[in-house]
mmCIF file of C-alpha atoms in Angstrom:
data_model
loop_
_atom_site.group_PDB
_atom_site.id
_atom_site.type_symbol
_atom_site.label_atom_id
_atom_site.label_comp_id
_atom_site.label_asym_id
_atom_site.label_seq_id
_atom_site.Cartn_x
_atom_site.Cartn_y
_atom_site.Cartn_z
ATOM 1 C CA UNK A 13 151.230 95.621 144.916
ATOM 2 C CA UNK A 14 152.500 97.070 141.673
ATOM 3 C CA UNK A 15 156.241 97.513 141.273
ATOM 4 C CA UNK A 16 156.110 101.075 139.928
ATOM 5 C CA UNK A 17 154.042 103.493 137.856
ATOM 6 C CA UNK A 18 155.010 104.814 134.429
ATOM 7 C CA UNK A 19 152.842 107.620 133.085
ATOM 8 C CA UNK A 20 152.713 106.897 129.358
ATOM 9 C CA UNK A 21 151.306 110.323 128.401
ATOM 10 C CA UNK A 22 152.133 113.458 130.373
ATOM 11 C CA UNK A 23 152.584 116.974 129.005
ATOM 12 C CA UNK A 24 154.121 120.346 129.624
ATOM 13 C CA UNK A 25 152.648 123.796 129.187
ATOM 14 C CA UNK A 26 155.240 125.474 126.986
ATOM 15 C CA UNK A 27 156.878 128.576 128.476
ATOM 16 C CA UNK A 28 158.838 131.382 126.721
ATOM 17 C CA UNK A 29 162.039 129.861 128.144
ATOM 18 C CA UNK A 30 161.869 127.251 125.379
ATOM 19 C CA UNK A 31 162.529 129.839 122.693
ATOM 20 C CA UNK A 32 165.930 130.642 124.173
ATOM 21 C CA UNK A 33 166.912 127.450 122.338
ATOM 22 C CA UNK A 34 165.699 128.782 118.972
ATOM 23 C CA UNK A 35 168.295 129.020 116.194
ATOM 24 C CA UNK A 36 169.870 132.480 115.895
ATOM 25 C CA UNK A 37 168.562 132.669 112.341
ATOM 26 C CA UNK A 38 165.064 133.039 113.790
ATOM 27 C CA UNK A 39 165.919 135.228 116.793
ATOM 28 C CA UNK A 40 163.714 138.046 115.507
ATOM 29 C CA UNK A 41 160.765 135.646 115.134
ATOM 30 C CA UNK A 42 160.649 134.164 118.621
ATOM 31 C CA UNK A 43 157.082 133.340 119.640
ATOM 32 C CA UNK A 44 155.791 135.896 122.124
ATOM 33 C CA UNK A 45 153.400 135.248 125.012
ATOM 34 C CA UNK A 46 150.858 138.071 125.049
ATOM 35 C CA UNK A 47 148.096 139.052 127.447
ATOM 36 C CA UNK A 48 144.707 139.348 125.744
ATOM 37 C CA UNK A 49 142.785 139.780 128.991
ATOM 38 C CA UNK A 50 139.365 138.178 129.381
ATOM 39 C CA UNK A 51 138.235 138.972 125.846
ATOM 40 C CA UNK A 52 137.550 135.417 124.693
ATOM 41 C CA UNK A 53 133.840 134.665 124.582
ATOM 42 C CA UNK A 54 134.342 130.946 125.101
ATOM 43 C CA UNK A 55 137.439 130.966 127.312
ATOM 44 C CA UNK A 56 137.508 134.217 129.342
ATOM 45 C CA UNK A 57 139.852 132.699 131.938
ATOM 46 C CA UNK A 58 142.506 131.951 129.319
ATOM 47 C CA UNK A 59 144.173 135.340 129.304
ATOM 48 C CA UNK A 60 147.449 134.566 127.524
ATOM 49 C CA UNK A 61 148.173 133.214 124.047
ATOM 50 C CA UNK A 62 151.152 132.918 121.733
ATOM 51 C CA UNK A 63 151.859 135.356 118.917
ATOM 52 C CA UNK A 64 153.681 133.407 116.206
ATOM 53 C CA UNK A 65 154.422 135.170 112.929
ATOM 54 C CA UNK A 66 151.421 137.428 113.422
ATOM 55 C CA UNK A 67 148.996 134.596 114.235
ATOM 56 C CA UNK A 68 147.507 133.753 117.643
ATOM 57 C CA UNK A 69 147.844 130.261 119.086
ATOM 58 C CA UNK A 70 145.656 128.972 120.480
ATOM 59 C CA UNK A 71 142.882 130.642 118.479
ATOM 60 C CA UNK A 72 140.226 130.800 121.165
ATOM 61 C CA UNK A 73 137.204 132.039 119.216
ATOM 62 C CA UNK A 74 135.617 131.877 115.798
ATOM 63 C CA UNK A 75 135.825 129.203 113.139
ATOM 64 C CA UNK A 76 138.590 126.630 113.668
ATOM 65 C CA UNK A 77 139.070 127.654 117.290
ATOM 66 C CA UNK A 78 140.974 125.512 119.763
ATOM 67 C CA UNK A 79 142.130 125.744 123.377
ATOM 68 C CA UNK A 80 145.448 124.733 124.943
ATOM 69 C CA UNK A 81 147.089 124.932 128.364
ATOM 70 C CA UNK A 82 149.914 127.120 127.091
ATOM 71 C CA UNK A 83 151.460 129.598 127.728
ATOM 72 C CA UNK A 84 151.225 128.918 131.506
ATOM 73 C CA UNK A 85 150.380 132.422 132.674
ATOM 74 C CA UNK A 86 146.624 132.716 133.203
ATOM 75 C CA UNK A 87 144.222 129.786 133.388
ATOM 76 C CA UNK A 88 147.011 127.504 134.609
ATOM 77 C CA UNK A 89 147.253 129.437 137.882
ATOM 78 C CA UNK A 90 143.876 127.986 138.898
ATOM 79 C CA UNK A 91 145.121 124.415 138.913
ATOM 80 C CA UNK A 92 146.771 124.396 142.321
ATOM 81 C CA UNK A 93 150.026 123.116 140.825
ATOM 82 C CA UNK A 94 153.053 125.366 140.464
ATOM 83 C CA UNK A 95 153.531 126.967 137.070
ATOM 84 C CA UNK A 96 157.146 125.775 137.151
ATOM 85 C CA UNK A 97 155.949 122.173 137.379
ATOM 86 C CA UNK A 98 153.462 122.622 134.543
ATOM 87 C CA UNK A 99 156.026 124.355 132.330
ATOM 88 C CA UNK A 100 158.963 122.104 133.305
ATOM 89 C CA UNK A 101 161.046 125.208 133.926
ATOM 90 C CA UNK A 102 161.908 123.724 137.338
ATOM 91 C CA UNK A 103 162.512 119.998 137.091
ATOM 92 C CA UNK A 104 162.435 119.499 140.852
ATOM 93 C CA UNK A 105 158.957 121.037 140.991
ATOM 94 C CA UNK A 106 157.720 118.531 138.403
ATOM 95 C CA UNK A 107 159.319 115.675 140.317
ATOM 96 C CA UNK A 108 157.432 116.828 143.425
ATOM 97 C CA UNK A 109 154.188 116.731 141.421
ATOM 98 C CA UNK A 110 155.032 113.235 140.241
ATOM 99 C CA UNK A 111 155.723 112.155 143.823
ATOM 100 C CA UNK A 112 152.335 113.539 144.859
ATOM 101 C CA UNK A 113 150.703 111.448 142.133
ATOM 102 C CA UNK A 114 152.777 108.370 142.951
ATOM 103 C CA UNK A 115 154.425 108.361 139.517
ATOM 104 C CA UNK A 116 157.946 107.020 139.139
ATOM 105 C CA UNK A 117 158.579 107.853 135.472
ATOM 106 C CA UNK A 118 156.693 110.282 133.222
ATOM 107 C CA UNK A 119 156.843 110.285 129.423
ATOM 108 C CA UNK A 120 156.227 113.872 128.333
ATOM 109 C CA UNK A 121 154.598 115.118 125.127
ATOM 110 C CA UNK A 122 154.253 118.629 123.761
ATOM 111 C CA UNK A 123 151.099 120.700 124.101
ATOM 112 C CA UNK A 124 151.819 123.510 121.662
ATOM 113 C CA UNK A 125 152.593 121.275 118.671
ATOM 114 C CA UNK A 126 149.235 119.498 118.872
ATOM 115 C CA UNK A 127 148.236 122.032 116.217
ATOM 116 C CA UNK A 128 150.239 123.349 113.233
ATOM 117 C CA UNK A 129 151.788 126.695 114.167
ATOM 118 C CA UNK A 130 153.025 128.219 110.909
ATOM 119 C CA UNK A 131 152.914 127.727 107.151
ATOM 120 C CA UNK A 132 156.691 128.267 107.002
ATOM 121 C CA UNK A 133 157.936 124.683 107.179
ATOM 122 C CA UNK A 134 161.578 125.632 107.797
ATOM 123 C CA UNK A 135 160.568 127.912 110.666
ATOM 124 C CA UNK A 136 158.346 125.149 112.021
ATOM 125 C CA UNK A 137 161.332 122.786 111.951
ATOM 126 C CA UNK A 138 163.363 125.341 113.923
ATOM 127 C CA UNK A 139 160.608 125.700 116.531
ATOM 128 C CA UNK A 140 160.489 121.931 116.903
ATOM 129 C CA UNK A 141 164.269 121.711 117.300
ATOM 130 C CA UNK A 142 164.117 124.324 120.060
ATOM 131 C CA UNK A 143 161.426 122.332 121.861
ATOM 132 C CA UNK A 144 163.410 119.109 121.586
ATOM 133 C CA UNK A 145 166.617 120.734 122.821
ATOM 134 C CA UNK A 146 164.737 122.130 125.825
ATOM 135 C CA UNK A 147 163.253 118.726 126.613
ATOM 136 C CA UNK A 148 166.616 116.993 126.275
ATOM 137 C CA UNK A 149 167.997 119.295 128.973
ATOM 138 C CA UNK A 150 164.967 118.683 131.197
ATOM 139 C CA UNK A 151 165.417 114.933 130.944
ATOM 140 C CA UNK A 152 169.146 115.127 131.682
ATOM 141 C CA UNK A 153 168.369 116.843 134.987
ATOM 142 C CA UNK A 154 165.568 114.510 136.118
ATOM 143 C CA UNK A 155 167.570 111.556 137.477
ATOM 144 C CA UNK A 156 166.043 109.386 134.765
ATOM 145 C CA UNK A 157 162.461 110.039 135.877
ATOM 146 C CA UNK A 158 161.359 112.226 132.956
ATOM 147 C CA UNK A 159 161.474 111.002 129.352
ATOM 148 C CA UNK A 160 160.135 112.710 126.268
ATOM 149 C CA UNK A 161 158.604 111.893 122.907
ATOM 150 C CA UNK A 162 159.903 114.233 120.217
ATOM 151 C CA UNK A 163 157.735 115.953 117.607
ATOM 152 C CA UNK A 164 159.321 116.166 114.165
ATOM 153 C CA UNK A 165 158.481 118.461 111.206
ATOM 154 C CA UNK A 166 156.351 116.025 109.219
ATOM 155 C CA UNK A 167 155.469 118.623 106.562
ATOM 156 C CA UNK A 168 159.144 118.641 105.604
ATOM 157 C CA UNK A 169 160.129 114.948 105.410
ATOM 158 C CA UNK A 170 163.825 115.623 104.717
ATOM 159 C CA UNK A 171 164.077 117.766 107.844
ATOM 160 C CA UNK A 172 161.987 115.238 109.762
ATOM 161 C CA UNK A 173 164.432 112.421 108.999
ATOM 162 C CA UNK A 174 167.291 114.607 110.235
ATOM 163 C CA UNK A 175 165.370 115.350 113.416
ATOM 164 C CA UNK A 176 164.604 111.669 114.054
ATOM 165 C CA UNK A 177 168.335 110.938 113.954
ATOM 166 C CA UNK A 178 169.160 113.946 116.116
ATOM 167 C CA UNK A 179 166.599 113.313 118.873
ATOM 168 C CA UNK A 180 167.643 109.677 119.116
ATOM 169 C CA UNK A 181 171.119 110.906 120.026
ATOM 170 C CA UNK A 182 169.578 113.384 122.479
ATOM 171 C CA UNK A 183 167.711 110.596 124.266
ATOM 172 C CA UNK A 184 164.112 110.798 123.018
ATOM 173 C CA UNK A 185 162.072 107.623 123.579
ATOM 174 C CA UNK A 186 159.658 108.069 120.672
ATOM 175 C CA UNK A 187 158.565 110.179 117.718
ATOM 176 C CA UNK A 188 155.284 112.096 118.003
ATOM 177 C CA UNK A 189 153.062 112.625 114.992
ATOM 178 C CA UNK A 190 149.465 113.740 114.694
ATOM 179 C CA UNK A 191 146.801 111.633 112.981
ATOM 180 C CA UNK A 192 147.417 113.279 109.627
ATOM 181 C CA UNK A 193 149.811 115.866 108.257
ATOM 182 C CA UNK A 194 147.379 118.601 107.383
ATOM 183 C CA UNK A 195 145.044 117.040 104.821
ATOM 184 C CA UNK A 196 147.544 114.293 103.932
ATOM 185 C CA UNK A 197 147.046 110.905 105.587
ATOM 186 C CA UNK A 198 149.921 109.203 107.368
ATOM 187 C CA UNK A 199 150.238 106.357 104.871
ATOM 188 C CA UNK A 200 151.273 108.754 102.096
ATOM 189 C CA UNK A 201 154.532 107.418 100.681
ATOM 190 C CA UNK A 202 156.295 110.754 101.184
ATOM 191 C CA UNK A 203 156.527 109.883 104.887
ATOM 192 C CA UNK A 204 158.178 106.497 104.314
ATOM 193 C CA UNK A 205 161.732 107.797 104.938
ATOM 194 C CA UNK A 206 160.611 108.981 108.389
ATOM 195 C CA UNK A 207 159.150 105.601 109.293
ATOM 196 C CA UNK A 208 162.212 103.841 107.903
ATOM 197 C CA UNK A 209 164.511 105.892 110.122
ATOM 198 C CA UNK A 210 162.335 105.378 113.201
ATOM 199 C CA UNK A 211 162.244 101.631 112.571
ATOM 200 C CA UNK A 212 166.008 101.495 112.086
ATOM 201 C CA UNK A 213 166.600 103.381 115.356
ATOM 202 C CA UNK A 214 163.950 101.418 117.328
ATOM 203 C CA UNK A 215 161.945 104.560 118.058
ATOM 204 C CA UNK A 216 158.171 104.028 118.299
ATOM 205 C CA UNK A 217 155.837 106.244 116.300
ATOM 206 C CA UNK A 218 153.386 107.839 118.746
ATOM 207 C CA UNK A 219 150.187 109.096 117.114
ATOM 208 C CA UNK A 220 148.884 111.711 119.545
ATOM 209 C CA UNK A 221 145.464 113.289 119.503
ATOM 210 C CA UNK A 222 145.432 116.837 118.132
ATOM 211 C CA UNK A 223 144.029 119.220 115.533
ATOM 212 C CA UNK A 224 145.712 117.547 112.606
ATOM 213 C CA UNK A 225 143.399 117.678 109.585
ATOM 214 C CA UNK A 226 143.326 121.274 108.365
ATOM 215 C CA UNK A 227 140.127 121.154 106.296
ATOM 216 C CA UNK A 228 138.152 119.298 108.946
ATOM 217 C CA UNK A 229 139.261 121.789 111.564
ATOM 218 C CA UNK A 230 138.452 124.729 109.305
ATOM 219 C CA UNK A 231 134.867 123.478 109.102
ATOM 220 C CA UNK A 232 134.516 123.599 112.905
ATOM 221 C CA UNK A 233 132.123 126.377 113.904
ATOM 222 C CA UNK A 234 132.276 126.021 117.698
ATOM 223 C CA UNK A 235 134.588 124.740 120.460
ATOM 224 C CA UNK A 236 132.429 121.615 120.731
ATOM 225 C CA UNK A 237 132.823 120.882 117.025
ATOM 226 C CA UNK A 238 136.547 121.530 117.252
ATOM 227 C CA UNK A 239 137.062 119.015 120.043
ATOM 228 C CA UNK A 240 134.618 116.320 118.942
ATOM 229 C CA UNK A 241 135.448 116.149 115.227
ATOM 230 C CA UNK A 242 138.971 117.259 114.192
ATOM 231 C CA UNK A 243 140.489 116.627 117.635
ATOM 232 C CA UNK A 244 138.858 113.315 118.588
ATOM 233 C CA UNK A 245 138.891 111.883 115.072
ATOM 234 C CA UNK A 246 142.560 112.644 114.406
ATOM 235 C CA UNK A 247 143.882 109.443 115.955
ATOM 236 C CA UNK A 248 141.101 107.469 114.263
ATOM 237 C CA UNK A 249 142.440 108.655 110.905
ATOM 238 C CA UNK A 250 145.923 107.720 112.071
ATOM 239 C CA UNK A 251 144.815 104.228 113.064
ATOM 240 C CA UNK A 252 143.233 103.783 109.638
ATOM 241 C CA UNK A 253 146.563 104.600 108.001
ATOM 242 C CA UNK A 254 148.443 101.996 110.023
ATOM 243 C CA UNK A 255 145.803 99.269 109.640
ATOM 244 C CA UNK A 256 144.748 99.982 106.068
ATOM 245 C CA UNK A 257 147.439 102.070 104.412
ATOM 246 C CA UNK A 258 150.271 99.568 104.129
ATOM 247 C CA UNK A 259 152.728 101.251 106.515
ATOM 248 C CA UNK A 260 153.305 98.066 108.502
ATOM 249 C CA UNK A 261 153.784 96.051 105.316
ATOM 250 C CA UNK A 262 156.679 98.314 104.425
ATOM 251 C CA UNK A 263 158.009 98.648 107.990
ATOM 252 C CA UNK A 264 157.006 95.486 109.863
ATOM 253 C CA UNK A 265 159.293 96.103 112.861
ATOM 254 C CA UNK A 266 157.883 99.562 113.526
ATOM 255 C CA UNK A 267 156.163 100.068 116.873
ATOM 256 C CA UNK A 268 153.189 102.412 116.896
ATOM 257 C CA UNK A 269 151.082 103.783 119.732
ATOM 258 C CA UNK A 270 147.813 105.704 119.744
ATOM 259 C CA UNK A 271 147.976 108.240 122.505
ATOM 260 C CA UNK A 272 145.045 109.846 124.332
ATOM 261 C CA UNK A 273 142.255 108.974 121.954
ATOM 262 C CA UNK A 274 138.762 107.687 122.691
ATOM 263 C CA UNK A 275 138.862 103.897 122.739
ATOM 264 C CA UNK A 276 135.307 103.423 121.493
ATOM 265 C CA UNK A 277 136.240 105.206 118.251
ATOM 266 C CA UNK A 278 138.989 102.621 117.696
ATOM 267 C CA UNK A 279 136.870 99.523 118.178
ATOM 268 C CA UNK A 280 134.183 100.989 115.916
ATOM 269 C CA UNK A 281 136.749 101.810 113.223
ATOM 270 C CA UNK A 282 138.171 98.283 113.303
ATOM 271 C CA UNK A 283 134.701 96.760 112.969
ATOM 272 C CA UNK A 284 133.854 98.998 110.012
ATOM 273 C CA UNK A 285 137.211 98.340 108.362
ATOM 274 C CA UNK A 286 136.679 94.589 108.713
ATOM 275 C CA UNK A 287 133.250 94.963 107.141
ATOM 276 C CA UNK A 288 134.587 96.852 104.136
ATOM 277 C CA UNK A 289 137.639 94.598 103.858
ATOM 278 C CA UNK A 290 135.335 91.698 103.009
ATOM 279 C CA UNK A 291 133.430 93.569 100.300
ATOM 280 C CA UNK A 292 134.352 93.939 96.619
ATOM 281 C CA UNK A 293 133.352 97.612 96.790
ATOM 282 C CA UNK A 294 136.487 98.569 98.760
ATOM 283 C CA UNK A 295 138.946 96.678 96.551
ATOM 284 C CA UNK A 296 141.719 97.034 95.916
ATOM 285 C CA UNK A 297 142.744 97.294 99.550
ATOM 286 C CA UNK A 298 146.058 99.089 100.018
ATOM 287 C CA UNK A 299 147.400 96.947 102.843
ATOM 288 C CA UNK A 300 148.184 93.265 102.415
ATOM 289 C CA UNK A 301 146.323 91.943 105.461
ATOM 290 C CA UNK A 302 143.077 92.501 107.320
ATOM 291 C CA UNK A 303 142.959 95.174 110.030
ATOM 292 C CA UNK A 304 142.712 92.630 112.841
ATOM 293 C CA UNK A 305 145.733 90.766 111.491
ATOM 294 C CA UNK A 306 147.921 93.831 112.055
ATOM 295 C CA UNK A 307 146.553 94.244 115.577
ATOM 296 C CA UNK A 308 147.435 90.630 116.358
ATOM 297 C CA UNK A 309 150.790 90.428 114.604
ATOM 298 C CA UNK A 310 152.365 93.866 115.113
ATOM 299 C CA UNK A 311 153.387 96.070 118.026
ATOM 300 C CA UNK A 312 150.367 98.385 118.145
ATOM 301 C CA UNK A 313 149.682 99.978 121.543
ATOM 302 C CA UNK A 314 146.941 102.172 123.000
ATOM 303 C CA UNK A 315 146.694 104.377 126.073
ATOM 304 C CA UNK A 316 143.713 104.017 128.383
ATOM 305 C CA UNK A 317 142.452 105.465 131.652
ATOM 306 C CA UNK A 318 141.275 102.128 132.977
ATOM 307 C CA UNK A 319 137.514 102.499 133.340
ATOM 308 C CA UNK A 320 135.555 99.332 132.667
ATOM 309 C CA UNK A 321 133.894 100.435 129.427
ATOM 310 C CA UNK A 322 137.159 101.712 127.957
ATOM 311 C CA UNK A 323 139.043 98.539 128.832
ATOM 312 C CA UNK A 324 136.341 96.322 127.376
ATOM 313 C CA UNK A 325 136.291 98.353 124.176
ATOM 314 C CA UNK A 326 140.055 98.115 123.694
ATOM 315 C CA UNK A 327 140.258 94.442 124.650
ATOM 316 C CA UNK A 328 137.857 93.728 121.789
ATOM 317 C CA UNK A 329 140.613 94.645 119.329
ATOM 318 C CA UNK A 330 143.973 94.182 121.071
ATOM 319 C CA UNK A 331 145.585 92.044 123.775
ATOM 320 C CA UNK A 332 146.163 93.348 127.299
ATOM 321 C CA UNK A 333 149.910 93.438 126.569
ATOM 322 C CA UNK A 334 149.280 96.544 124.450
ATOM 323 C CA UNK A 335 147.460 98.867 126.871
ATOM 324 C CA UNK A 336 149.150 101.676 128.832
ATOM 325 C CA UNK A 337 147.832 103.890 131.622
ATOM 326 C CA UNK A 338 148.309 107.652 131.515
ATOM 327 C CA UNK A 339 147.506 110.866 133.413
ATOM 328 C CA UNK A 340 147.600 113.637 130.773
ATOM 329 C CA UNK A 341 149.154 115.804 133.531
ATOM 330 C CA UNK A 342 148.959 118.814 133.713
ATOM 331 C CA UNK A 343 145.966 118.786 131.352
ATOM 332 C CA UNK A 344 144.060 116.633 133.840
ATOM 333 C CA UNK A 345 140.810 117.724 135.425
ATOM 334 C CA UNK A 346 140.784 119.288 138.840
ATOM 335 C CA UNK A 347 138.080 119.002 141.489
ATOM 336 C CA UNK A 348 137.726 121.455 144.364
ATOM 337 C CA UNK A 349 141.129 122.875 143.480
ATOM 338 C CA UNK A 350 142.852 119.530 143.961
ATOM 339 C CA UNK A 351 144.426 117.346 141.325
ATOM 340 C CA UNK A 352 142.610 114.101 140.670
ATOM 341 C CA UNK A 353 144.649 110.931 141.144
ATOM 342 C CA UNK A 354 144.350 109.534 137.629
ATOM 343 C CA UNK A 355 145.585 106.004 138.316
ATOM 344 C CA UNK A 356 143.271 105.348 141.272
ATOM 345 C CA UNK A 357 140.569 103.811 139.085
ATOM 346 C CA UNK A 358 143.134 101.225 137.993
ATOM 347 C CA UNK A 359 144.841 100.624 141.340
ATOM 348 C CA UNK A 360 141.622 100.405 143.349
ATOM 349 C CA UNK A 361 139.490 98.494 140.853
ATOM 350 C CA UNK A 362 138.162 95.143 142.039
ATOM 351 C CA UNK A 363 137.400 94.164 138.436
ATOM 352 C CA UNK A 364 140.981 94.384 137.157
ATOM 353 C CA UNK A 365 143.257 91.505 138.144
ATOM 354 C CA UNK A 366 146.690 92.239 139.601
ATOM 355 C CA UNK A 367 148.558 91.041 136.519
ATOM 356 C CA UNK A 368 146.586 93.420 134.281
ATOM 357 C CA UNK A 369 147.102 96.267 136.754
ATOM 358 C CA UNK A 370 150.853 95.783 136.465
ATOM 359 C CA UNK A 371 150.627 95.837 132.683
ATOM 360 C CA UNK A 372 148.564 99.030 132.691
ATOM 361 C CA UNK A 373 150.639 100.785 135.329
ATOM 362 C CA UNK A 374 154.151 100.099 134.079
ATOM 363 C CA UNK A 375 155.001 96.897 132.204
ATOM 364 C CA UNK A 376 153.476 97.744 128.844
ATOM 365 C CA UNK A 377 154.774 101.329 128.831
ATOM 366 C CA UNK A 378 158.241 100.046 129.692
ATOM 367 C CA UNK A 379 158.107 97.710 126.700
ATOM 368 C CA UNK A 380 156.644 100.266 124.304
ATOM 369 C CA UNK A 381 159.109 103.048 125.074
ATOM 370 C CA UNK A 382 162.082 100.688 125.543
ATOM 371 C CA UNK A 383 162.712 102.046 129.043
#
């Protein structure tokens, strides 16, 4: 019997209450939740979106569309879970949801910042600070059961370094980045001060799936394209940067995790990188070692849902000490109006030994997030 369960990747559906934490300087630019009715062709049940500096987020239709479970005012009502739990506006409600799922500790990530929100990088930094302040208060009132990974304003590295320092003091357990910063890959040297600060403070870098690469997303002409290419491939680009871009040569003590991505993409990327690493065509290689050497010698973690194919794919490239189970709550799928129990396929599997179950359910997440 496993000792406990740590959910390595949960979420919240951001609520207008967050913007009460926004700096006074931006009081007249608070994001507004607006009702658009059932006008979206692709997502008619998603009736509310954010209005941020005149732009809608999520953008539900047209080129470069994307869908998110925020603000929690329309579609989220169909999930059978209280809006207060989804939005984290009532911590006790979220704890009840965690109890229902059998989860002892949840590590929470943003939903809204899985896509860039504004071209104004100083305003973006202020929005991120408001989110992090809100989450710090949530965690303080959770009896230690809710932790959070803090986004930082990567498009403004000086502000990002300040935010890394600040959220460490507030109690964040990691730093969230997307798989690229717009069209700039994560191994660009302009981001080195951010990685240096995270390494110094023992905060893991958590590369979360999202709509990161602006040009790739702009080429998406349907919801399917948007999810399969810019969304799914974002963490693949991030993994390339850490295995091939020299980041871990410069910051060897840095922990990095790849959160909520498709495992088969990763194993395929590693195989292709190893192929090109051995060819003269791809010289000179930026990093000092082969991709598999970093996976063996550095603290590189991956989340997984525990199905047989996914586990096999990940175990081809990394040891079982580097795999973490997750729910994605409240983004998880619902069946017949009831929340699926995301860890059941791990707990009830007859093909996963007890020692690996413990690693997937809590041990590895505890080590990664320094809990």
